[in-house]
Amino acid sequence: MSIDVLGISCYYHDSAATLVRDGEIIAAVQEERFTRRKHDPGFPDNAINYCLEEGEIDPNELSAVVFYDNPLQTFDRIVKSLLHAAPNGVDQWLKAAPTWLGLKLKVQQTIHERLDPDVKVLFSDHHMSHAASAFYPSPYSDAAVITMDGVGEWATTAVGAGHGESLEIFDEIRFPHSLGLLYSAFTYYTGFRVNSGEYKLMGLAAYGEPEYESLIRDHLIDIKDDGSYRLNMDYFGFLDSNMMINQKFEDLLGGPAREPESRISRRDMNLASSIQVVLEDVVLKLARRARKQTGLPNLVLAGGVALNCVANGKILSEGIFDNVWIQPAAGDAGGALGAALVASHTYFDVPRQVETRGRDGQKGSYLGPAYSNREVKAFLDYREYPYSQVSDDERAATVASAIADGKIIGYMVGRMEYGPRSLGARSILGDARNVDTQSIMNL
C-alpha cells in the first residue's frame, strides 16, 4: 500500500494543503485560490478537498495528516513573551486569547472533525517544515539549509543540512530577534501591509539610496560576522503591543509612518533601500556561515524572507555556493508541503528519490487544479457569458494581437502554480512597451 500523507497549514496566513504519495508530490494548493480571500488563514477545507480529489483518495485512506507547526510551542512563546512584557501587552492578550483558546490549540480535534475521526495526526516544527520544503524537493542529495521568516514557535532563523532522507537543524535565532519582523517593521513604516506588502518594499528599494543604513545598524540591529543578530527591542512594538513599531522608532527615522495609499516620497524609497541593504548583508553572512559549517556546495532556502529574490540573487552572484534552490512557496503555504515531506521521509521512512537529470521534484510548482476546455465551456454556457473559441494554432497570434492593442489578458493554462509567483499558468499579461500598462494592471 502507498504512504499517503496530507500536509496542512492554517490559522496564521497563507493556508494550504498538499498531498504526498510515497514521497512524490501529487497536489498542492493555497486556500486563497478557492475563497478568493488573499492570504486566507482559515482551515483549508477547499484545498484539502482538491488534494484528495487529485489523489483519488478518501480521508480514511490517509496514512497521516501533518500540521506544519507546533501550536503548543507557539502558545508557550506568546504567553512567556507577554509575561516578560507585563504589565504591557494586556491588549495583545485580550486580542489573541479567544482565538488561541478556542481554535488554534484544537487543531487535532478540528482535523478529526473535518476529515476522519481515526486519521493519524502528526505535528512538525515550523522551521523544520520550511527546511523540509526546501530540501526534499530540491535536486540535491546533500545541501545546506537556511530558513528565515517572521517567527515560527520560537525560531526566526535556522541553519541546517540535509543528507538523503535525513534533515537536521543545528543553529537557530529565536524570537523576538527576527530578520523577517525587522523587514516587516519597515513594510509597515513605509505604508504597506505587513505579511503581504513586503514585496512592494523590495521593489521600492531599487529606486532609493541607503541613506538610513547607518541608523539601522547603529540603533535597530546588531549584526555579527557569522550572520547572527539581535534587535534593539526599545524601538519595536510587536513584543508588548499590537503595533510593529513605537514612537521611539518613528523619532529615530524622522517622523510618523507613511499613510497607506498616500504618495510615495523619495524618503520612502531611501528607507526601503536602506533596510534592503541591511537584510542582504545578514543573508550573505548567514550563507557564508552555512557554507563554512556544512562544507557543502549546494544551498536550499525557504521561509518568508526567502521570497526576497533580490537577496537571493546576491547569494548566487557572490558565488558562496555552487548551486542554489529556493522553495517557490517559501512562505507558510510551503510549510504544508514540508510537513508532509518530513513525515513521509522520517516518520514513515519513505526513500527519497532525487532526480538524476538535475531537475527538482516539484514539477515546476504546477501542482494545483487544471480545467479542461470542456469544463471551461460548460461554465461559460451555464453563466451565459460571451466567448469565442480559437484553435491551438490561433491562440498565440490572438493573444499577441490583443496585447499589442493595449488590452490586458487573463491567461490560464494547465495546472495552477503553488506559491505567490506567477509562472505562466495563471498570469495577467500586458504590453511592457506601454507606459500606462503597469498602472492599468494595478487598478
Coordinates of C-alpha atoms in Angstrom, one line a residue:
M1 CA 0.0 0.0 0.0
S2 CA 1.1 3.5 -0.7
I3 CA 2.0 6.0 2.0
D4 CA -0.4 9.0 1.5
V5 CA 0.4 12.0 3.7
L6 CA -1.7 15.2 3.8
G7 CA 0.1 18.3 4.9
I8 CA -1.8 21.4 6.0
S9 CA -1.0 24.9 7.2
C10 CA -3.5 27.4 8.6
Y11 CA -4.6 29.9 11.3
Y12 CA -1.8 32.4 10.6
H13 CA -1.7 33.3 6.9
D14 CA -1.4 31.5 3.6
S15 CA -3.4 28.4 4.5
A16 CA -2.7 25.5 2.2
A17 CA -2.9 21.7 1.7
T18 CA -0.6 19.2 0.0
L19 CA -0.8 15.5 -0.8
V20 CA 2.4 13.5 -0.9
R21 CA 2.3 9.8 -2.0
D22 CA 5.3 7.6 -1.4
G23 CA 7.5 10.8 -1.4
E24 CA 6.1 12.2 -4.6
I25 CA 4.2 15.5 -4.6
I26 CA 0.7 14.8 -6.0
A27 CA -1.1 18.1 -5.3
A28 CA -0.5 21.4 -3.5
V29 CA -2.7 24.5 -3.4
Q30 CA -3.4 27.5 -1.3
E31 CA -6.9 28.1 0.2
E32 CA -7.0 31.6 -1.2
R33 CA -7.3 30.3 -4.7
F34 CA -10.7 28.9 -3.9
T35 CA -12.1 31.5 -1.4
R36 CA -10.6 34.5 -3.3
R37 CA -9.5 36.0 0.0
K38 CA -5.8 36.8 -0.3
H39 CA -3.6 35.2 2.3
D40 CA -6.7 33.3 3.7
P41 CA -5.7 31.9 7.1
G42 CA -8.7 29.7 7.6
F43 CA -8.8 26.0 7.8
P44 CA -8.1 24.8 4.2
D45 CA -11.3 22.8 3.5
N46 CA -11.3 23.6 -0.2
A47 CA -7.6 23.0 -0.7
I48 CA -7.9 19.7 1.2
N49 CA -10.8 18.6 -1.0
Y50 CA -8.9 19.4 -4.1
C51 CA -5.8 17.4 -3.0
L52 CA -7.9 14.4 -2.1
E53 CA -9.7 14.5 -5.4
E54 CA -6.5 14.9 -7.3
G55 CA -5.1 11.9 -5.5
E56 CA -8.3 9.9 -5.8
I57 CA -8.3 9.1 -2.1
D58 CA -10.7 9.3 0.8
P59 CA -9.8 10.8 4.2
N60 CA -9.9 7.4 5.8
E61 CA -7.3 6.1 3.4
L62 CA -4.7 8.7 4.5
S63 CA -1.6 7.4 6.3
A64 CA -1.5 10.6 8.3
V65 CA -2.4 14.3 8.4
V66 CA 0.5 16.6 9.4
F67 CA 0.2 20.1 10.7
Y68 CA 3.1 22.4 9.8
D69 CA 3.5 24.0 13.2
N70 CA 3.6 23.1 16.9
P71 CA 0.7 25.1 18.4
L72 CA 1.6 24.3 22.0
Q73 CA 5.1 25.7 21.5
T74 CA 3.7 28.8 19.7
F75 CA 1.3 29.3 22.6
D76 CA 4.2 28.9 25.0
R77 CA 6.1 31.6 23.2
I78 CA 3.1 34.0 23.2
V79 CA 2.4 33.5 26.9
K80 CA 6.0 33.9 28.0
S81 CA 6.6 36.9 25.8
L82 CA 3.6 38.7 27.2
L83 CA 4.6 37.8 30.8
H84 CA 8.0 39.2 30.0
A85 CA 6.4 42.4 28.7
A86 CA 4.0 42.8 31.6
P87 CA 2.2 44.9 32.6
N88 CA 2.2 46.0 29.0
G89 CA 0.7 43.6 26.5
V90 CA -2.7 43.3 28.0
D91 CA -4.4 44.4 24.8
Q92 CA -2.4 41.9 22.8
W93 CA -3.5 39.1 25.1
L94 CA -7.2 40.1 25.0
K95 CA -6.9 40.0 21.2
A96 CA -5.1 36.7 20.9
A97 CA -6.6 34.7 23.8
P98 CA -10.1 34.0 22.3
T99 CA -8.6 32.7 19.0
W100 CA -5.9 30.6 20.7
L101 CA -8.0 29.1 23.4
G102 CA -11.0 28.5 21.1
L103 CA -9.4 27.4 17.8
K104 CA -5.6 27.2 17.4
L105 CA -5.0 24.7 20.3
K106 CA -7.7 22.4 18.9
V107 CA -6.0 21.6 15.6
Q108 CA -6.1 17.9 16.1
Q109 CA -9.8 18.0 17.1
T110 CA -10.6 20.1 14.0
I111 CA -8.8 17.7 11.7
H112 CA -10.7 14.7 13.1
E113 CA -14.0 16.6 12.8
R114 CA -13.4 17.7 9.2
L115 CA -11.7 14.6 7.8
D116 CA -11.9 11.4 9.7
P117 CA -12.1 10.6 13.5
D118 CA -9.5 7.9 13.2
V119 CA -6.9 9.5 11.0
K120 CA -3.4 9.8 12.5
V121 CA -2.5 13.4 13.2
L122 CA 1.2 14.5 13.4
F123 CA 2.8 17.8 14.1
S124 CA 6.0 19.3 12.7
D125 CA 8.1 22.2 14.0
H126 CA 7.6 25.4 11.9
H127 CA 11.2 25.8 10.7
M128 CA 11.6 22.1 10.2
S129 CA 8.6 22.3 7.8
H130 CA 10.3 25.2 6.0
A131 CA 13.6 23.3 5.8
A132 CA 11.9 20.1 4.5
S133 CA 10.0 22.1 1.9
A134 CA 13.3 23.4 0.6
F135 CA 15.5 20.3 0.9
Y136 CA 13.4 17.3 -0.1
P137 CA 12.1 18.6 -3.5
S138 CA 15.5 20.0 -4.4
P139 CA 17.7 18.3 -7.0
Y140 CA 20.5 17.8 -4.4
S141 CA 21.3 14.6 -2.4
D142 CA 23.1 16.8 0.1
A143 CA 22.6 20.5 0.8
A144 CA 23.0 23.3 3.4
V145 CA 19.6 24.7 4.5
I146 CA 18.7 28.2 5.6
T147 CA 15.2 29.2 6.7
M148 CA 14.2 32.8 7.6
D149 CA 10.8 34.3 8.4
G150 CA 9.0 36.4 11.0
V151 CA 8.6 33.7 13.6
G152 CA 7.6 30.0 14.0
E153 CA 7.2 28.8 17.5
W154 CA 10.3 30.3 18.9
A155 CA 12.7 30.2 15.9
T156 CA 13.0 33.1 13.4
T157 CA 16.2 31.9 11.5
A158 CA 17.6 28.5 11.2
V159 CA 20.7 26.8 9.6
G160 CA 21.0 23.1 9.0
A161 CA 21.8 20.5 6.4
G162 CA 20.1 17.6 4.6
H163 CA 21.7 14.3 3.6
G164 CA 19.5 11.8 1.7
E165 CA 16.4 11.3 3.8
S166 CA 17.9 12.9 6.9
L167 CA 17.4 16.6 7.8
E168 CA 18.9 18.4 10.7
I169 CA 18.7 22.0 12.1
F170 CA 21.7 22.8 14.2
D171 CA 21.6 26.5 14.7
E172 CA 18.7 29.0 15.2
I173 CA 18.0 32.5 16.2
R174 CA 15.0 33.0 18.5
F175 CA 12.1 35.4 18.9
P176 CA 12.0 38.4 19.4
H177 CA 15.1 38.8 17.3
S178 CA 13.8 38.3 13.8
L179 CA 15.1 39.5 10.3
G180 CA 11.6 39.0 9.0
L181 CA 9.9 41.1 11.6
L182 CA 12.6 43.8 11.1
Y183 CA 11.8 43.9 7.4
S184 CA 8.0 43.9 8.2
A185 CA 8.5 46.8 10.6
F186 CA 9.8 48.8 7.6
T187 CA 7.0 47.5 5.5
Y188 CA 4.5 48.9 8.0
Y189 CA 6.5 52.2 8.4
T190 CA 6.5 52.8 4.6
G191 CA 2.8 52.4 4.4
F192 CA 2.4 48.8 3.2
R193 CA 0.6 45.9 4.7
V194 CA 2.6 43.5 6.9
N195 CA 2.7 39.9 5.7
S196 CA 1.7 40.9 2.2
G197 CA 3.4 44.2 1.2
E198 CA 7.0 43.1 1.7
Y199 CA 7.5 42.5 -2.0
K200 CA 6.5 46.2 -2.6
L201 CA 9.1 47.3 -0.2
M202 CA 11.7 45.2 -2.0
G203 CA 10.6 46.7 -5.3
L204 CA 10.7 50.2 -4.0
A205 CA 14.3 49.7 -2.7
A206 CA 15.6 49.8 -6.3
Y207 CA 14.5 53.5 -6.6
G208 CA 16.3 54.8 -3.4
E209 CA 19.6 55.2 -1.8
P210 CA 20.6 53.6 1.5
E211 CA 21.0 56.8 3.5
Y212 CA 19.4 55.3 6.6
E213 CA 21.6 52.3 6.7
S214 CA 23.9 53.6 9.4
L215 CA 21.0 54.5 11.6
I216 CA 19.6 51.0 11.3
R217 CA 22.9 49.3 12.1
D218 CA 23.7 51.7 15.0
H219 CA 20.3 51.6 16.7
L220 CA 18.0 48.8 15.5
I221 CA 20.1 45.7 14.8
D222 CA 23.4 44.3 15.9
I223 CA 24.9 42.1 13.2
K224 CA 27.8 39.7 13.9
D225 CA 30.2 38.4 11.3
D226 CA 28.6 35.0 11.3
G227 CA 25.2 36.4 10.4
S228 CA 23.7 36.1 13.9
Y229 CA 22.0 39.3 15.1
R230 CA 19.9 40.9 17.8
L231 CA 17.3 43.6 17.6
N232 CA 17.1 46.5 19.9
M233 CA 13.6 46.0 21.3
D234 CA 13.4 49.6 22.6
Y235 CA 12.4 50.6 19.1
F236 CA 9.7 47.9 18.3
G237 CA 6.2 47.4 19.5
F238 CA 5.4 43.8 18.5
L239 CA 6.6 42.4 21.8
D240 CA 4.2 44.3 24.0
S241 CA 1.6 45.9 21.8
N242 CA -0.4 45.3 18.6
M243 CA 1.9 47.6 16.7
M244 CA 5.1 46.7 14.8
I245 CA 6.9 49.9 15.8
N246 CA 6.7 52.5 18.6
Q247 CA 7.2 56.3 19.0
K248 CA 11.0 55.8 19.5
F249 CA 11.3 54.1 16.1
E250 CA 9.4 57.0 14.4
D251 CA 11.6 59.6 16.2
L252 CA 14.8 57.8 15.1
L253 CA 13.8 57.9 11.5
G254 CA 12.4 61.4 11.5
G255 CA 8.6 61.2 11.6
P256 CA 5.4 59.1 11.5
A257 CA 4.7 56.1 9.3
R258 CA 3.5 56.8 5.8
E259 CA -0.3 56.7 5.4
P260 CA -1.3 53.7 3.3
E261 CA -2.1 54.6 -0.3
S262 CA -0.6 58.1 0.1
R263 CA 2.0 59.5 -2.3
I264 CA 5.4 57.6 -2.1
S265 CA 8.2 60.0 -1.3
R266 CA 11.9 59.9 -2.0
R267 CA 12.3 59.3 1.7
D268 CA 10.2 56.2 1.5
M269 CA 12.4 55.0 -1.4
N270 CA 15.5 55.6 0.7
L271 CA 14.1 53.8 3.7
A272 CA 13.3 50.8 1.5
S273 CA 16.8 50.8 0.0
S274 CA 18.4 51.0 3.5
I275 CA 16.6 48.1 5.0
Q276 CA 17.1 46.0 1.9
V277 CA 20.9 46.6 2.1
V278 CA 20.9 45.5 5.7
L279 CA 18.8 42.4 5.0
E280 CA 21.1 41.4 2.2
D281 CA 24.1 41.8 4.5
V282 CA 22.6 39.4 7.0
V283 CA 21.5 36.9 4.4
L284 CA 25.0 36.9 2.8
K285 CA 26.7 36.4 6.2
L286 CA 24.3 33.5 7.0
A287 CA 25.1 31.9 3.6
R288 CA 28.8 32.1 4.3
R289 CA 28.3 30.7 7.7
A290 CA 26.3 27.8 6.3
R291 CA 28.9 27.0 3.7
K292 CA 31.6 27.0 6.3
Q293 CA 29.7 24.9 8.8
T294 CA 28.5 22.3 6.3
G295 CA 31.2 22.3 3.6
L296 CA 28.5 21.5 1.1
P297 CA 28.4 23.1 -2.4
N298 CA 24.5 23.3 -2.5
L299 CA 22.2 25.6 -0.7
V300 CA 18.4 25.5 -0.3
L301 CA 16.2 28.3 1.1
A302 CA 12.7 28.7 2.5
G303 CA 10.7 30.9 4.9
G304 CA 9.1 34.2 4.0
V305 CA 12.4 36.1 3.8
A306 CA 13.5 33.6 1.0
L307 CA 10.8 35.3 -1.2
N308 CA 13.2 38.3 -1.3
C309 CA 14.5 37.4 -4.7
V310 CA 17.0 40.4 -4.8
A311 CA 18.8 39.0 -1.7
N312 CA 18.7 35.5 -3.2
G313 CA 20.3 36.9 -6.3
K314 CA 23.1 38.3 -4.2
I315 CA 23.8 34.8 -2.8
L316 CA 24.1 33.5 -6.3
S317 CA 26.2 36.3 -7.7
E318 CA 28.6 36.2 -4.7
G319 CA 29.4 32.6 -5.6
I320 CA 29.1 31.4 -2.0
F321 CA 27.5 28.2 -3.2
D322 CA 27.9 26.4 -6.5
N323 CA 24.1 25.8 -6.6
V324 CA 21.1 27.4 -5.0
W325 CA 17.5 26.1 -5.0
I326 CA 14.6 28.1 -3.4
Q327 CA 11.2 26.7 -2.5
P328 CA 8.7 28.6 -4.7
A329 CA 6.1 28.6 -2.0
A330 CA 8.7 29.8 0.5
G331 CA 6.1 31.3 3.0
D332 CA 3.7 29.5 5.3
A333 CA 1.9 27.9 2.4
G334 CA 5.0 25.9 1.7
G335 CA 5.1 24.7 5.3
A336 CA 2.2 22.4 4.4
L337 CA 4.4 20.7 1.8
G338 CA 7.4 20.5 4.1
A339 CA 5.3 18.9 6.9
A340 CA 4.0 16.2 4.6
L341 CA 7.5 15.5 3.2
V342 CA 9.3 15.4 6.6
A343 CA 6.7 12.9 7.8
S344 CA 7.0 10.8 4.7
H345 CA 10.8 10.5 4.9
T346 CA 11.4 10.5 8.6
Y347 CA 8.3 9.1 10.2
F348 CA 7.3 6.6 7.5
D349 CA 10.8 6.0 6.2
V350 CA 9.9 6.5 2.6
P351 CA 13.1 6.5 0.5
R352 CA 13.9 9.8 -1.1
Q353 CA 14.2 9.9 -4.9
V354 CA 16.5 12.6 -6.3
E355 CA 16.1 13.5 -9.9
T356 CA 19.1 12.2 -11.8
R357 CA 18.8 14.8 -14.5
G358 CA 19.3 17.7 -12.1
R359 CA 15.6 18.7 -12.1
D360 CA 13.8 19.3 -8.8
G361 CA 10.9 17.1 -7.6
Q362 CA 8.3 19.9 -7.5
K363 CA 7.1 19.6 -11.1
G364 CA 7.8 23.2 -11.9
S365 CA 5.4 24.1 -9.0
Y366 CA 2.5 23.3 -11.2
L367 CA 0.6 21.4 -8.5
G368 CA -2.8 23.0 -8.4
P369 CA -6.1 22.3 -10.2
A370 CA -6.4 22.3 -14.0
Y371 CA -9.6 22.7 -16.1
S372 CA -10.3 21.1 -19.5
N373 CA -11.7 23.0 -22.4
R374 CA -15.0 21.1 -21.9
E375 CA -15.2 22.3 -18.2
V376 CA -14.5 25.9 -19.2
K377 CA -17.1 25.8 -22.0
A378 CA -19.7 24.3 -19.7
F379 CA -19.0 27.0 -17.1
L380 CA -19.3 29.8 -19.6
D381 CA -22.5 28.3 -21.1
Y382 CA -24.1 27.9 -17.7
R383 CA -23.4 31.5 -16.7
E384 CA -24.3 32.7 -20.2
Y385 CA -21.0 34.6 -20.6
P386 CA -19.9 35.6 -24.1
Y387 CA -16.9 33.8 -25.5
S388 CA -15.2 32.8 -28.7
Q389 CA -13.1 29.7 -29.2
V390 CA -9.8 29.6 -31.1
S391 CA -7.6 26.7 -32.2
D392 CA -4.2 25.9 -30.7
D393 CA -2.6 27.4 -33.8
E394 CA -4.5 30.6 -33.5
R395 CA -4.1 31.2 -29.7
A396 CA -0.6 32.8 -29.7
A397 CA -1.5 35.3 -32.5
T398 CA -4.8 36.2 -30.9
V399 CA -3.2 36.9 -27.5
A400 CA -0.3 38.8 -29.1
S401 CA -2.7 41.0 -31.1
A402 CA -4.8 41.8 -28.1
I403 CA -1.7 42.8 -26.1
A404 CA -0.5 45.0 -29.0
D405 CA -3.9 46.7 -28.9
G406 CA -3.3 47.7 -25.3
K407 CA -5.6 45.1 -23.7
I408 CA -4.9 43.3 -20.5
I409 CA -5.1 39.5 -20.8
G410 CA -6.0 36.9 -18.2
Y411 CA -4.2 33.8 -19.2
M412 CA -4.9 30.3 -17.8
V413 CA -3.3 27.1 -18.9
G414 CA -2.6 23.7 -17.3
R415 CA -2.3 23.3 -13.5
M416 CA -2.2 26.2 -11.2
E417 CA 1.1 27.4 -9.6
Y418 CA 1.8 26.7 -5.9
G419 CA 3.2 29.8 -4.3
P420 CA 3.0 33.5 -4.8
R421 CA 4.9 33.8 -8.0
S422 CA 3.2 33.7 -11.4
L423 CA 4.9 31.0 -13.5
G424 CA 2.9 31.4 -16.7
A425 CA -0.1 29.2 -15.8
R426 CA -2.2 31.9 -14.2
S427 CA -1.0 35.2 -15.5
I428 CA -2.0 38.8 -16.2
L429 CA -0.4 39.8 -19.5
G430 CA 0.1 43.3 -20.8
D431 CA 2.3 45.3 -23.2
A432 CA 5.6 46.3 -21.5
R433 CA 6.2 49.0 -24.1
N434 CA 3.1 50.9 -23.0
V435 CA 3.9 53.3 -20.1
D436 CA 0.3 53.0 -18.8
T437 CA 0.3 49.2 -18.6
Q438 CA 1.5 49.0 -15.0
S439 CA -0.9 51.5 -13.6
I440 CA -3.8 49.9 -15.5
M441 CA -2.9 46.5 -14.2
N442 CA -2.6 47.8 -10.6
L443 CA -6.1 49.4 -10.9

